[in-house]
């Protein structure tokens, strides 16, 4: 079905994006879906009202490990409007996440974590379903579980799966013990990062509709096709009988991958009752029953010579996950490549706990791994008496320090240099705890950002319709990332159409399959598939006009070539449609592709209360060509703020007796609010990466969070002289070490 | 079980965006669910249902409230304005337009609440309501970023469009007069 595809085996030297006479790519272009979003017209998953729709509320396990022995629904079923209390063996224990088309663990009796779904109450209104759900009596036997990862650290084992080879479990070179013994300067530190919740503002929701044996699901999903495949497996249907629609998704951050329990419950209930069923998770259910970034225990050991050159880079991580699940937090991902150094070791181990499923959350790996590595680098710089930027520049590797491959592009040094100038780094406080403004201690911190880039398989259909309008269709989603706008820009530039003439349809599994939103590769993979389709359309237009494609210029809806000028709409007959695709090629292996950046943060810490405020921020990034400067800056800001939250406030607290999440709402789990965030200065460096893809762009969506928290932590240290190694840095951890209040 | 016999749904009239709607609702229905589920005015969002996120903010007689914390039956006599009542995709309210121009959102799910909240907040500012920053309304000629941040902190945005939301509100407040 695919007409053309692009495979990245070698650099793609000439991008057609550089030949557009009136480019929109690279500019600050307002989102084309913006008017619908700001006027409330965009419809999210729960906002569909098929005839006869009824409401389901999930029942969940009131025990952290054990077995449901009886469920008494008599009282609930006697309540007005209650239609069913459903406990079905097909229901799923947790999200499908990375599972391909496999079903997640199914069943409603065995309990592996507190809050696990064990049934669904359905009634003719939300109020009635909710009230009835409180009247279902659940009996259980509890079993001893593992609820405290830190206490169970000795049981940690290597992960069972390396996630398609992307998460290296263990790498080692040289002799780390000898290097540690011989290092003139050694930093050997232990860090802890807590579980976190994605907390997308739109709770997970599904509306399931059956029609003639086919299932349609309106759901809030980052990768509808993966959700569809897993849902089909769970329901015992061929994927072609299932359609998932996610045209608008109210945030994802990794928390809406795979199929979720509410979708399966809605599908089963709708099948059983013969009418559409809507299941929307409450915020508490989102916190307890979707997924979390797992906690980590990390050892970072760095050794250096007197001249500041690293001789040892060692990063060992212990994290936690449910038994049988493959994902683990690959905290050492960036450690493989960020700095030079001969003796190296990166290791990951997993403790199996009875806690909610661990999943990827915005920059899995780097978000918590750079948090610790970049703090440890700060500590090493201080030992060496070096400026922290100087230490990093001294250890800039020429090629990948562990694999014999070049970097496709790497502008980390430039990011530091330009960021330092923008931020005014040279006037910083160099002696921790010594800069004061009344009751406030002032400090500055810096950290590197790095996030891997990959090329994956994706498909997009582009059509020039008979009236000259362009239609772009793909199952890819826009979860706030700007996909609608970026795809429209690519089509507009490559087909010579005004942006208003391009319509983009997303998030429908009936359309060509994409790589989904996740891993920062959505825009580059779907954009490249669209690029391929548009390149082919250009060739067909040239053929229709009888001129060689190289001679053609397309602009403002008109094809021009020497001696010819024709409206494009005249060349397409009833319409021209091409499906473009991407295929990962050898470039993924032959080069290391990574986006980079440098964060600069200024904080003030109250000398009496320990309150931390972020005052000032600059980040400079290099991520290849920036497709839309407006949405890219927004993505970068969003990432940085995620980093600030991770450094200062965000922590899921598990009850060590049950694994239950204690702070399961937005009142107690503290994501940053308006007052926490100052103006954020973002700059993207001019860069092109021909190795990455035909767009010459690298991923942006997760780069901002990488290292951001470390810049905060280093600034807090610089302000106070207190190094907190258990995140988040809350005031109770700072207070004991604060300098005496000036008398 | 008589306390749950909610068939005796209360008849009520809600006035939303200048239109009157006759409804018969379970007394437990919140204003938020009345808008979303019964009137299908889904521009108003549910992020937490507990007054912790601000996504459900609407204007009741010009004042901003979290509609999830209020029962529909309490609003018979009120004039309710939702995001749909401010402007449409084709004919945006100037504050909505400022959000698009400044990119004051990403996923868009908190956006209705941010916009309705900002309208209410600017009204509070004009009337001289103090904030945690102190009683500055009389002194300052125009609202500044610090006041906006403080007064908008009940509206969470996980996409963290915060700096750009503040820019959009500041732009609107200074360029459009806050009276539109
Ligand atoms: S939904 Fe009302 S405040 Fe969150
Ligand atoms: S735009 Fe996504 S939560 Fe604010």
mmCIF file of C-alpha atoms and ligand atoms in Angstrom, chain A residues 200-202 250-251 253 479-480, chain B residues 104-111 114 156-161 165, ligand 2:
data_model
loop_
_atom_site.group_PDB
_atom_site.id
_atom_site.type_symbol
_atom_site.label_atom_id
_atom_site.label_comp_id
_atom_site.label_asym_id
_atom_site.label_seq_id
_atom_site.Cartn_x
_atom_site.Cartn_y
_atom_site.Cartn_z
ATOM 1 C CA UNK A 200 -1.426 14.777 32.453
ATOM 2 C CA UNK A 201 -4.293 17.182 32.979
ATOM 3 C CA UNK A 202 -6.758 15.022 31.090
ATOM 4 C CA UNK A 250 -4.869 16.155 27.001
ATOM 5 C CA UNK A 251 -1.224 15.422 27.701
ATOM 6 C CA UNK A 253 4.261 12.277 28.905
ATOM 7 C CA UNK A 479 -0.553 15.349 22.613
ATOM 8 C CA UNK A 480 0.374 18.994 22.841
ATOM 9 C CA UNK B 104 -0.213 29.718 25.966
ATOM 10 C CA UNK B 105 -1.049 26.009 25.857
ATOM 11 C CA UNK B 106 0.100 22.704 24.453
ATOM 12 C CA UNK B 107 -2.344 19.856 24.920
ATOM 13 C CA UNK B 108 -5.118 22.394 25.501
ATOM 14 C CA UNK B 109 -6.775 20.557 28.350
ATOM 15 C CA UNK B 110 -6.210 23.187 31.046
ATOM 16 C CA UNK B 111 -6.785 26.035 28.624
ATOM 17 C CA UNK B 114 -6.928 29.213 32.387
ATOM 18 C CA UNK B 156 -2.386 23.948 36.928
ATOM 19 C CA UNK B 157 -0.864 23.259 33.513
ATOM 20 C CA UNK B 158 1.107 20.039 33.333
ATOM 21 C CA UNK B 159 2.344 20.918 29.869
ATOM 22 C CA UNK B 160 3.753 23.921 31.749
ATOM 23 C CA UNK B 161 2.811 26.631 29.331
ATOM 24 C CA UNK B 165 0.034 31.918 29.652
HETATM 25 S S1 LIG C 2 -1.901 22.870 27.955
HETATM 26 FE FE1 LIG C 2 -1.734 20.826 28.623
HETATM 27 S S2 LIG C 2 -2.160 21.039 30.693
HETATM 28 FE FE2 LIG C 2 -2.061 23.098 30.074
#
